[in-house]
PDB file of C-alpha atoms in Angstrom:
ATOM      1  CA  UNK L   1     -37.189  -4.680 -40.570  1.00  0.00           C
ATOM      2  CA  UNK L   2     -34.979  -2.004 -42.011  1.00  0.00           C
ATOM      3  CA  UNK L   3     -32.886  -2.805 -44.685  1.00  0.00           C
ATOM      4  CA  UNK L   4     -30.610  -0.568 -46.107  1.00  0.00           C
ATOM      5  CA  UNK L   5     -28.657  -1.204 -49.379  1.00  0.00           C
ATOM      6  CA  UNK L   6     -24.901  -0.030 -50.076  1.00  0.00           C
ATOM      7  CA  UNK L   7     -23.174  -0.136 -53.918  1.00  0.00           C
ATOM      8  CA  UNK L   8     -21.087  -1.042 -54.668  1.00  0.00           C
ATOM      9  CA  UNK L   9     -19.528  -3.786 -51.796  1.00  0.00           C
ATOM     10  CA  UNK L  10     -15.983  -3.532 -53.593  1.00  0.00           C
ATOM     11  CA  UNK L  11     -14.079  -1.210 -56.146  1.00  0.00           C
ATOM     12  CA  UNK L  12     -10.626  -1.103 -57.363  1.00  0.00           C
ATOM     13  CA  UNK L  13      -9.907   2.062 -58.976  1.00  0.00           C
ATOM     14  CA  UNK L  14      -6.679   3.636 -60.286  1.00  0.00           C
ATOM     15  CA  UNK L  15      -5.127   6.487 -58.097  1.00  0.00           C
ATOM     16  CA  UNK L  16      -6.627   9.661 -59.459  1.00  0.00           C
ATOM     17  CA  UNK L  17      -9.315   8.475 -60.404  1.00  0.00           C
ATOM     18  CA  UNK L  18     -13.135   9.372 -58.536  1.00  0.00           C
ATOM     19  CA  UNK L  19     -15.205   6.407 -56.925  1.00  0.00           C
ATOM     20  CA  UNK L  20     -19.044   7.236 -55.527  1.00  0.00           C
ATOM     21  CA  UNK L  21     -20.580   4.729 -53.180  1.00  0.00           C
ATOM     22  CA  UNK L  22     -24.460   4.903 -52.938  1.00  0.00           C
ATOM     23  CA  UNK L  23     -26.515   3.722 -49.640  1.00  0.00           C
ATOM     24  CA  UNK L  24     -30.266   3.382 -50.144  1.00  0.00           C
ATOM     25  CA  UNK L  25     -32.979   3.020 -47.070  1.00  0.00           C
ATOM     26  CA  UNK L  26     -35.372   0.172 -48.894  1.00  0.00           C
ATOM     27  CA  UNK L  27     -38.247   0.592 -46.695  1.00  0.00           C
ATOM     28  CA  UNK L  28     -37.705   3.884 -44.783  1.00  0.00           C
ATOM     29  CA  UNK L  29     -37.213   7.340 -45.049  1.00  0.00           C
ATOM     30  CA  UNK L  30     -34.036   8.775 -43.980  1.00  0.00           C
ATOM     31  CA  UNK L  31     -33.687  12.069 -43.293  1.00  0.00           C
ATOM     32  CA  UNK L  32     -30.110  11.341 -41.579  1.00  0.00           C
ATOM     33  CA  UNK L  33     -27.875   8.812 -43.153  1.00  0.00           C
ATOM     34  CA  UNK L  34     -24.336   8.197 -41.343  1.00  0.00           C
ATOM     35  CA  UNK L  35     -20.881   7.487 -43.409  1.00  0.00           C
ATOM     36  CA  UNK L  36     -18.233   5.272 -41.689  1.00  0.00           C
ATOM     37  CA  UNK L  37     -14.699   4.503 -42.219  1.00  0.00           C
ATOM     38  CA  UNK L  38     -13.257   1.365 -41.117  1.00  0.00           C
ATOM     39  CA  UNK L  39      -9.201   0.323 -41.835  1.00  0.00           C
ATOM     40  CA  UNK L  40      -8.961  -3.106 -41.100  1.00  0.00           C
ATOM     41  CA  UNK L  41      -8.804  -4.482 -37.787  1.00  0.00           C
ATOM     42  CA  UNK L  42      -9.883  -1.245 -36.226  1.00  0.00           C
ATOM     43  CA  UNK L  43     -13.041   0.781 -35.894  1.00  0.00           C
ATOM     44  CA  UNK L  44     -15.291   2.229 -37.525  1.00  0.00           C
ATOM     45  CA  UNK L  45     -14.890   6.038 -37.204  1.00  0.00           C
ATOM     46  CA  UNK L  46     -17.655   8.519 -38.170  1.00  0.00           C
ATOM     47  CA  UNK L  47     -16.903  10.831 -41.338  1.00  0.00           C
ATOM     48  CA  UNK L  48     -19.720  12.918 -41.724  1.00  0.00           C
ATOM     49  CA  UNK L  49     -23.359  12.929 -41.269  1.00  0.00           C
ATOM     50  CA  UNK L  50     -25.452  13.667 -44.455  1.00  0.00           C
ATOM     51  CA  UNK L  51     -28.566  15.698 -44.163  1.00  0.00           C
ATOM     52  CA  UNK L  52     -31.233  15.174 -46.682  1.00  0.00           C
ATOM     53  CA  UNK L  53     -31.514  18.466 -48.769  1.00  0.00           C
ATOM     54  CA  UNK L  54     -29.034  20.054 -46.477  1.00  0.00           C
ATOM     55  CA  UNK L  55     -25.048  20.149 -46.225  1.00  0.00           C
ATOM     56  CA  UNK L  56     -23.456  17.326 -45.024  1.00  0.00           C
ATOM     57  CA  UNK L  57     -21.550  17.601 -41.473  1.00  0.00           C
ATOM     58  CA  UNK L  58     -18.151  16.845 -41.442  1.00  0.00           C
ATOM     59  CA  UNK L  59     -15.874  15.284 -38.419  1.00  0.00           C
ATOM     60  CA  UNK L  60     -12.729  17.043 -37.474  1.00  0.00           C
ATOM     61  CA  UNK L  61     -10.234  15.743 -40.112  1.00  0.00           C
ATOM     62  CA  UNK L  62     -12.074  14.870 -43.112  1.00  0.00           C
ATOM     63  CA  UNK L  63     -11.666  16.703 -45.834  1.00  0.00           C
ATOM     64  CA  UNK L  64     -15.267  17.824 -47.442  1.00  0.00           C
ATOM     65  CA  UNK L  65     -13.765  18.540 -50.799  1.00  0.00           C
ATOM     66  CA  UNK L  66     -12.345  15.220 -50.938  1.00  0.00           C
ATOM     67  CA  UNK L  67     -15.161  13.174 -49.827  1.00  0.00           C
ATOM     68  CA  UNK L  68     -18.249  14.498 -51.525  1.00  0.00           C
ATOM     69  CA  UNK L  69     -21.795  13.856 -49.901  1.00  0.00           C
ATOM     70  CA  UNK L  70     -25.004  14.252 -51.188  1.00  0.00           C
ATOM     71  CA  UNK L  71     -28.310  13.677 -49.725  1.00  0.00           C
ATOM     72  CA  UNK L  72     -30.778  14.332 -52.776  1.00  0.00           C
ATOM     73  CA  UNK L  73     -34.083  12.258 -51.431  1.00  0.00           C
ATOM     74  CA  UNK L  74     -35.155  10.340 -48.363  1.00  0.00           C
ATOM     75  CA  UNK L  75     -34.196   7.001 -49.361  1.00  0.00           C
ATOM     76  CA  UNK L  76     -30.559   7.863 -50.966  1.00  0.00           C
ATOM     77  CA  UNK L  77     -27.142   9.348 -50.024  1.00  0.00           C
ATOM     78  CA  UNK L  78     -23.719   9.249 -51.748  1.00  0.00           C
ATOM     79  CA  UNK L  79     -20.380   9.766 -50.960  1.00  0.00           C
ATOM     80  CA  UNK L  80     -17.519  10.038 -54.021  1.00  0.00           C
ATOM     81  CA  UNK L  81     -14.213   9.973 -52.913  1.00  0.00           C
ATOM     82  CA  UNK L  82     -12.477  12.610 -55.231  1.00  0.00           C
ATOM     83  CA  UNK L  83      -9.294  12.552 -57.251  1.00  0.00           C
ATOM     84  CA  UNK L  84      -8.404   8.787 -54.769  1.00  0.00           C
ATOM     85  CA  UNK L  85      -5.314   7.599 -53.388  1.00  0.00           C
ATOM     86  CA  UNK L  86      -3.855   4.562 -52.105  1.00  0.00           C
ATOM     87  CA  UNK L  87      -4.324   5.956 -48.956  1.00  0.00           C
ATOM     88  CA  UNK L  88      -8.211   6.383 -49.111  1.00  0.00           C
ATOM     89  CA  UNK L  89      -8.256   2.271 -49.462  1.00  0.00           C
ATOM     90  CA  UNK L  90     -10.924   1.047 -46.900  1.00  0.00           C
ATOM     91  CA  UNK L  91     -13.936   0.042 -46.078  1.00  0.00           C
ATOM     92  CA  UNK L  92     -16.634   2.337 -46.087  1.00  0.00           C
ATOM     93  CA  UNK L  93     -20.535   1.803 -44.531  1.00  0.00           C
ATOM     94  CA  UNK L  94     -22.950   3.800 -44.136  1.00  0.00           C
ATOM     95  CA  UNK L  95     -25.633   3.764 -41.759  1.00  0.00           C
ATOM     96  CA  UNK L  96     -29.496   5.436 -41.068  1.00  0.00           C
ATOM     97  CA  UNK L  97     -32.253   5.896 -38.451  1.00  0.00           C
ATOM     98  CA  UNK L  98     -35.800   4.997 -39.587  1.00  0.00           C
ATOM     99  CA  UNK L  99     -36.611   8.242 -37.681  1.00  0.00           C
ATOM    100  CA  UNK L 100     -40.748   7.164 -37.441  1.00  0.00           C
ATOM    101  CA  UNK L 101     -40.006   3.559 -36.099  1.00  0.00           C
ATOM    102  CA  UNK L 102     -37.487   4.442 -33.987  1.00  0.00           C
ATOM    103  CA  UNK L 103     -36.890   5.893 -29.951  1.00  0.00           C
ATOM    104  CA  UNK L 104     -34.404   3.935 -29.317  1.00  0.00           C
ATOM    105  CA  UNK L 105     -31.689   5.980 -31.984  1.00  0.00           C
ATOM    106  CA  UNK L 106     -31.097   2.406 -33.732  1.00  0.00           C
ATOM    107  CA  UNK L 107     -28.874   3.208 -36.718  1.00  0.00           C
ATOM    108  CA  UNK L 108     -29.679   0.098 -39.915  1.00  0.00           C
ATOM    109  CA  UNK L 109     -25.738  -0.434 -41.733  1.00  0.00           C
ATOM    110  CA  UNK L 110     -25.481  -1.587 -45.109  1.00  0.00           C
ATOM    111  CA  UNK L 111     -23.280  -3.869 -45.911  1.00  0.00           C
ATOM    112  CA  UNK L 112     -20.042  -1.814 -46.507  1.00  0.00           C
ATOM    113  CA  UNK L 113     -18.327  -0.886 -49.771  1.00  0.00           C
ATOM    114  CA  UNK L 114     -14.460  -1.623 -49.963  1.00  0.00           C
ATOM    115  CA  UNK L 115     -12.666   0.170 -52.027  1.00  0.00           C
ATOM    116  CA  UNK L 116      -9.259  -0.679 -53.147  1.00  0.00           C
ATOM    117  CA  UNK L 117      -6.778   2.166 -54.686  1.00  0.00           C
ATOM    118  CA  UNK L 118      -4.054   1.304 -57.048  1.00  0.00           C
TER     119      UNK L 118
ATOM    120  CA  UNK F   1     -15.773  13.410 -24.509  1.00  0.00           C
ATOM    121  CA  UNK F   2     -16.492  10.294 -25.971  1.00  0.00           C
ATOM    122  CA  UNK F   3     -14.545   7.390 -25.689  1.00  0.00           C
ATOM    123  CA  UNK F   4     -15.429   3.677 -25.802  1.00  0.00           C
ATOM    124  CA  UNK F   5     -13.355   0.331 -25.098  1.00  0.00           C
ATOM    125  CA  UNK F   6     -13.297  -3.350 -24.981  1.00  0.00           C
ATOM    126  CA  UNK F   7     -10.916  -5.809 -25.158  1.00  0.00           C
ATOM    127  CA  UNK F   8      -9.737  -7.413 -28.236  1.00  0.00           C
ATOM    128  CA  UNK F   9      -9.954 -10.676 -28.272  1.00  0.00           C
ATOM    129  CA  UNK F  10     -12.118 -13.728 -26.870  1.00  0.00           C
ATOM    130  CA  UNK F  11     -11.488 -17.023 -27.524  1.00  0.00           C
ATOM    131  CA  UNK F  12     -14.174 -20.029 -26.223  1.00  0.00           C
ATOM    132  CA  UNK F  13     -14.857 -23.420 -26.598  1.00  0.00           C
ATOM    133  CA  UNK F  14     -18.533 -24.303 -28.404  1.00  0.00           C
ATOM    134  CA  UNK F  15     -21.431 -24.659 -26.470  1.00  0.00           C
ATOM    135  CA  UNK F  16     -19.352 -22.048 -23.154  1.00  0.00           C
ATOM    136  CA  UNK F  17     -20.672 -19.115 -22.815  1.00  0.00           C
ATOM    137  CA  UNK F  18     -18.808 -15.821 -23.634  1.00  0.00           C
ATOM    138  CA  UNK F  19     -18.915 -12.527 -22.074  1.00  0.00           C
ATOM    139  CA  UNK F  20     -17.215  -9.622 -23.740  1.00  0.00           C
ATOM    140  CA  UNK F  21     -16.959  -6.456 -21.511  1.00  0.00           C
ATOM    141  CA  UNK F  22     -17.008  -2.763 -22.683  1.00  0.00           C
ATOM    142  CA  UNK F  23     -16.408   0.535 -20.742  1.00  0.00           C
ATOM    143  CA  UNK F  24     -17.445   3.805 -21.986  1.00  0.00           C
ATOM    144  CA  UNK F  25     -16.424   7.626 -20.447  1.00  0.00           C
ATOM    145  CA  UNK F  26     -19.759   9.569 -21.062  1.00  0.00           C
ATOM    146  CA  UNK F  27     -22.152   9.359 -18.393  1.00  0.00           C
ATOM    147  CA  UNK F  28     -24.689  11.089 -20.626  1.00  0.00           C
ATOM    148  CA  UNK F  29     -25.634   7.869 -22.633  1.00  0.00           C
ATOM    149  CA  UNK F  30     -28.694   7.204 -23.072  1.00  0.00           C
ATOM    150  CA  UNK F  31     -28.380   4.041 -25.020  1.00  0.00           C
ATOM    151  CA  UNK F  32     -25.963   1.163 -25.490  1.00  0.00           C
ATOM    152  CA  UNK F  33     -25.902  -0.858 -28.258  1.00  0.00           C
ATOM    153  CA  UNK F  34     -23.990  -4.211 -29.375  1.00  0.00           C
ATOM    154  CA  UNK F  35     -23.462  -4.843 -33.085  1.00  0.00           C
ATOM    155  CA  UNK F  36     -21.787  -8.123 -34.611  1.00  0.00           C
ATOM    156  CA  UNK F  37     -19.522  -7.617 -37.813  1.00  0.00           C
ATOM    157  CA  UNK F  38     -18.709 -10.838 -39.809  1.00  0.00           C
ATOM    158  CA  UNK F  39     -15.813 -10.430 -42.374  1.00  0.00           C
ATOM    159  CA  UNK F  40     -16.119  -8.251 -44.943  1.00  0.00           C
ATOM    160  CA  UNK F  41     -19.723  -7.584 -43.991  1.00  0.00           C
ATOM    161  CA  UNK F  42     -21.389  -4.676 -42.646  1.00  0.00           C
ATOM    162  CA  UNK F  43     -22.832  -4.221 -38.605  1.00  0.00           C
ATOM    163  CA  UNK F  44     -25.765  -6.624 -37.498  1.00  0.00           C
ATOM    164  CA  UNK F  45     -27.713  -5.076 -34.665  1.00  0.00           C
ATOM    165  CA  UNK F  46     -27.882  -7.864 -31.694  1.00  0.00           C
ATOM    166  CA  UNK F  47     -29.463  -5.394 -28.876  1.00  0.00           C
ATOM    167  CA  UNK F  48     -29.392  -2.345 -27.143  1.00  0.00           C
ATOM    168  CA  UNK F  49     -29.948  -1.260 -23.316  1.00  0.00           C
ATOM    169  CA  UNK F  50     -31.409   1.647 -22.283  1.00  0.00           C
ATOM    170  CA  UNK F  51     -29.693   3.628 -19.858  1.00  0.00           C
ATOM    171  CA  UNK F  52     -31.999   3.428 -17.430  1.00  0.00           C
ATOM    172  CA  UNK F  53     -32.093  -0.253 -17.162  1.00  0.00           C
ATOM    173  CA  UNK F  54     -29.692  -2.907 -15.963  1.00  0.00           C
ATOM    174  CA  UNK F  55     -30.313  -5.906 -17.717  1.00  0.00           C
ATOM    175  CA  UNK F  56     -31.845  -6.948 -21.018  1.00  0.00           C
ATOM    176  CA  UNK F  57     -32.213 -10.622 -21.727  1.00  0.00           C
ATOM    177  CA  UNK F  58     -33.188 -11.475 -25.720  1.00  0.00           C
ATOM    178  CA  UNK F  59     -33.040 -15.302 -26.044  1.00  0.00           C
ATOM    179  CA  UNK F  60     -29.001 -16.083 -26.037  1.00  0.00           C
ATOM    180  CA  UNK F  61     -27.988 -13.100 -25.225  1.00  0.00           C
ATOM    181  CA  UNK F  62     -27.962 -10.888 -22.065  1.00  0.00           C
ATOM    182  CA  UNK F  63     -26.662  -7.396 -21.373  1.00  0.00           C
ATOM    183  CA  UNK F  64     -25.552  -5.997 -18.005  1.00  0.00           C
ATOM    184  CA  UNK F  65     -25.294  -2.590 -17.731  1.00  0.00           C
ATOM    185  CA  UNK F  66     -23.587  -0.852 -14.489  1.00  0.00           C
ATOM    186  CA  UNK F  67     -23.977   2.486 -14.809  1.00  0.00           C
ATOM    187  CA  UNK F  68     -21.937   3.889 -11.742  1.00  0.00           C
ATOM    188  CA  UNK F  69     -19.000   1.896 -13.566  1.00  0.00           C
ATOM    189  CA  UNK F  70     -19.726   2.832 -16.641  1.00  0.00           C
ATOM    190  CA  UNK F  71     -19.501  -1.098 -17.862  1.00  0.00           C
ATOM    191  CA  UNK F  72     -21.431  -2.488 -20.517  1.00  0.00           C
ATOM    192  CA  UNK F  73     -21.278  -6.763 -20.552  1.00  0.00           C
ATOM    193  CA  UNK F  74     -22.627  -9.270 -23.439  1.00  0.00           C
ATOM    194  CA  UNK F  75     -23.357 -12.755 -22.568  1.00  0.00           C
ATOM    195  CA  UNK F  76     -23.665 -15.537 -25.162  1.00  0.00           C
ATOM    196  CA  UNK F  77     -25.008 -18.517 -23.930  1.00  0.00           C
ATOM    197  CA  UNK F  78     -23.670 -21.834 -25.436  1.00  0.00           C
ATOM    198  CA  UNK F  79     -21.644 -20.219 -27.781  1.00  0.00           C
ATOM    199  CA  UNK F  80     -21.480 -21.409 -31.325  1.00  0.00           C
ATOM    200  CA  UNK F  81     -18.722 -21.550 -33.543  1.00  0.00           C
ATOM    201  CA  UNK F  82     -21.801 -19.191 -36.131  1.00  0.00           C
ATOM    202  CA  UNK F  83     -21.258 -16.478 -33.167  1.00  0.00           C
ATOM    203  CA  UNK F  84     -17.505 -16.461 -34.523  1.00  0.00           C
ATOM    204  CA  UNK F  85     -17.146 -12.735 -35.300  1.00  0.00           C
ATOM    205  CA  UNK F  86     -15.954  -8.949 -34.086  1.00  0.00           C
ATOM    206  CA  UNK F  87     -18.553  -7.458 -31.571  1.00  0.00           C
ATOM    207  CA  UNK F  88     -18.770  -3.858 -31.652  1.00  0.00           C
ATOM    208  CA  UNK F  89     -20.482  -1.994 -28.166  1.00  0.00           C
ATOM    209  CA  UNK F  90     -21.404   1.603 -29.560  1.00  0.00           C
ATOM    210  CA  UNK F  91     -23.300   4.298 -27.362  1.00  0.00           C
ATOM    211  CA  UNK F  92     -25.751   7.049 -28.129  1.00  0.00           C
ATOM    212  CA  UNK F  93     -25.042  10.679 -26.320  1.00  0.00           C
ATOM    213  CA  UNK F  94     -28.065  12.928 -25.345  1.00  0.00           C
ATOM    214  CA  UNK F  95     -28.189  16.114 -26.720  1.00  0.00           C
ATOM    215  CA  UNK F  96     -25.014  16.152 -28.937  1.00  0.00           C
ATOM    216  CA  UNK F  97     -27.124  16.796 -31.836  1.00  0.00           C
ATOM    217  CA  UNK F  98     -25.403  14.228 -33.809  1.00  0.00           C
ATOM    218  CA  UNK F  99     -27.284  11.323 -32.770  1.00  0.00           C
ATOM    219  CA  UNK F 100     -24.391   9.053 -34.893  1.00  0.00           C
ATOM    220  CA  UNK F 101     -23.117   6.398 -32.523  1.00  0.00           C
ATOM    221  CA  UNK F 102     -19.406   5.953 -30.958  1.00  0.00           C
ATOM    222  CA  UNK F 103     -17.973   2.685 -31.464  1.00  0.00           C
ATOM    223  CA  UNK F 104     -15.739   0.959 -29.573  1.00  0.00           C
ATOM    224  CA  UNK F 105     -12.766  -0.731 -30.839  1.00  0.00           C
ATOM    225  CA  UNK F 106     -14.427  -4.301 -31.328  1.00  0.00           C
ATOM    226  CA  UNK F 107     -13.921  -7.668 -29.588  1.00  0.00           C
ATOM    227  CA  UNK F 108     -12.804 -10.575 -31.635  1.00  0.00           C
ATOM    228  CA  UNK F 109     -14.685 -13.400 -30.322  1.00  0.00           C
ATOM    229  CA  UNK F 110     -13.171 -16.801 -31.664  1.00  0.00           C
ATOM    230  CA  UNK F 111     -15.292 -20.295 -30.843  1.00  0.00           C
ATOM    231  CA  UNK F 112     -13.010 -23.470 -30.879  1.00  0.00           C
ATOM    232  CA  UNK F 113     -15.237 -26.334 -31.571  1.00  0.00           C
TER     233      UNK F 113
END
């Protein structure tokens, strides 16, 4: 099945400092890849949707200069969170569609990256 | 708009069976989904419902869908303390152009051996 691959799963960083999280589609092409937030005990709430070779699209709220995403190839998409903040602690996951195997809009996650700010 | 919600916690004994109940606002849906999250691990697919059906059964696990109330169900048969974990529901909209999926705010499901 699809298996998609998200590095790294934690990171503590000092406040300031810039953190990218990378989420790979192992045995698909993605042409869409999905970035989630999650603060603990809640859920997860969509950030943006990265486009391969295309701006990302951004949800009402998040800040695009802040969290950078880039969607360079069909099998990999990144998001670096910029100049970070102990506020910008969470868990992150990001998500695709194997768009060829797929009617039923069935998004693959990986595994989540948390990241920890000092 | 968009808006998705379940309960937030379930607790059973081992070997009941649990059912964990979402509602959702949109009646353009076109599919419904349930994902599992264990701690500090990312979203396991269990199923998904097409809108157009009412019931899906996939070995342990059976989902009701009424559409006219907008009420999405999960069954787990015999319930194991493994099946310890947050269920998500999460729904697909037709013609948003976004095709990401809404979550709901997750179901803590608890198994007491």
């Amino acid at each position: 099945g699809a298996v998609v691959s998200q590095h790294p799963s934690w990171v503590i960083c000092k406040s300031g400092t810039s953190v990218k999280i990378e989420c790979r589609s192992l045995d698909f092409q993605a042409t869409t890849m999905f970035w989630y937030r999650q603060f603990p005990k809640q859920s997860l709430m969509l950030m943006a949707t990265s486009n391969e070779g295309s701006k990302a699209t951004y949800e009402q709220g998040v800040e695009k200069d802040k969290f950078l995403i880039n969607h360079a190839s069909l099998t990999l998409s990144t998001l670096t969170v910029t100049s970070a903040h102990p506020e910008d602690s969470s868990f992150y996951i990001c998500s695709a569609r194997d768009g060829q195997a797929n009617g039923a809009n069935v998004l693959t996650f990986g595994a989540g990256s948390r990241l920890t700010v000092l | 708009g968009e808006d998705v919600e379940q309960s937030l916690f379930l607790s059973v004994r081992e070997g009941d069976s649990s059912v964990i109940n979402c509602t959702y606002t949109d009646s353009s849906s076109t599919y419904l989904y349930w994902y599992k999250q264990e701690p500090g691990a990312g979203l396991q697919l269990l199923t998904y419902i097409f809108s157009n059906m009412d019931m899906k059964q996939d070995q342990r696990l059976t989902v009701l869908l009424n559409k006219k109330d907008k009420h999405l169900s999960l069954r787990i048969a015999d319930t194991q303390t493994g099946d310890s974990a947050i269920y998500f529901c999460a729904e697909s909209i037709r013609d948003t152009g976004r095709r990401a999926l809404t979550f709901g705010s997750g179901t803590r499901l608890q198994v007491q051996p």
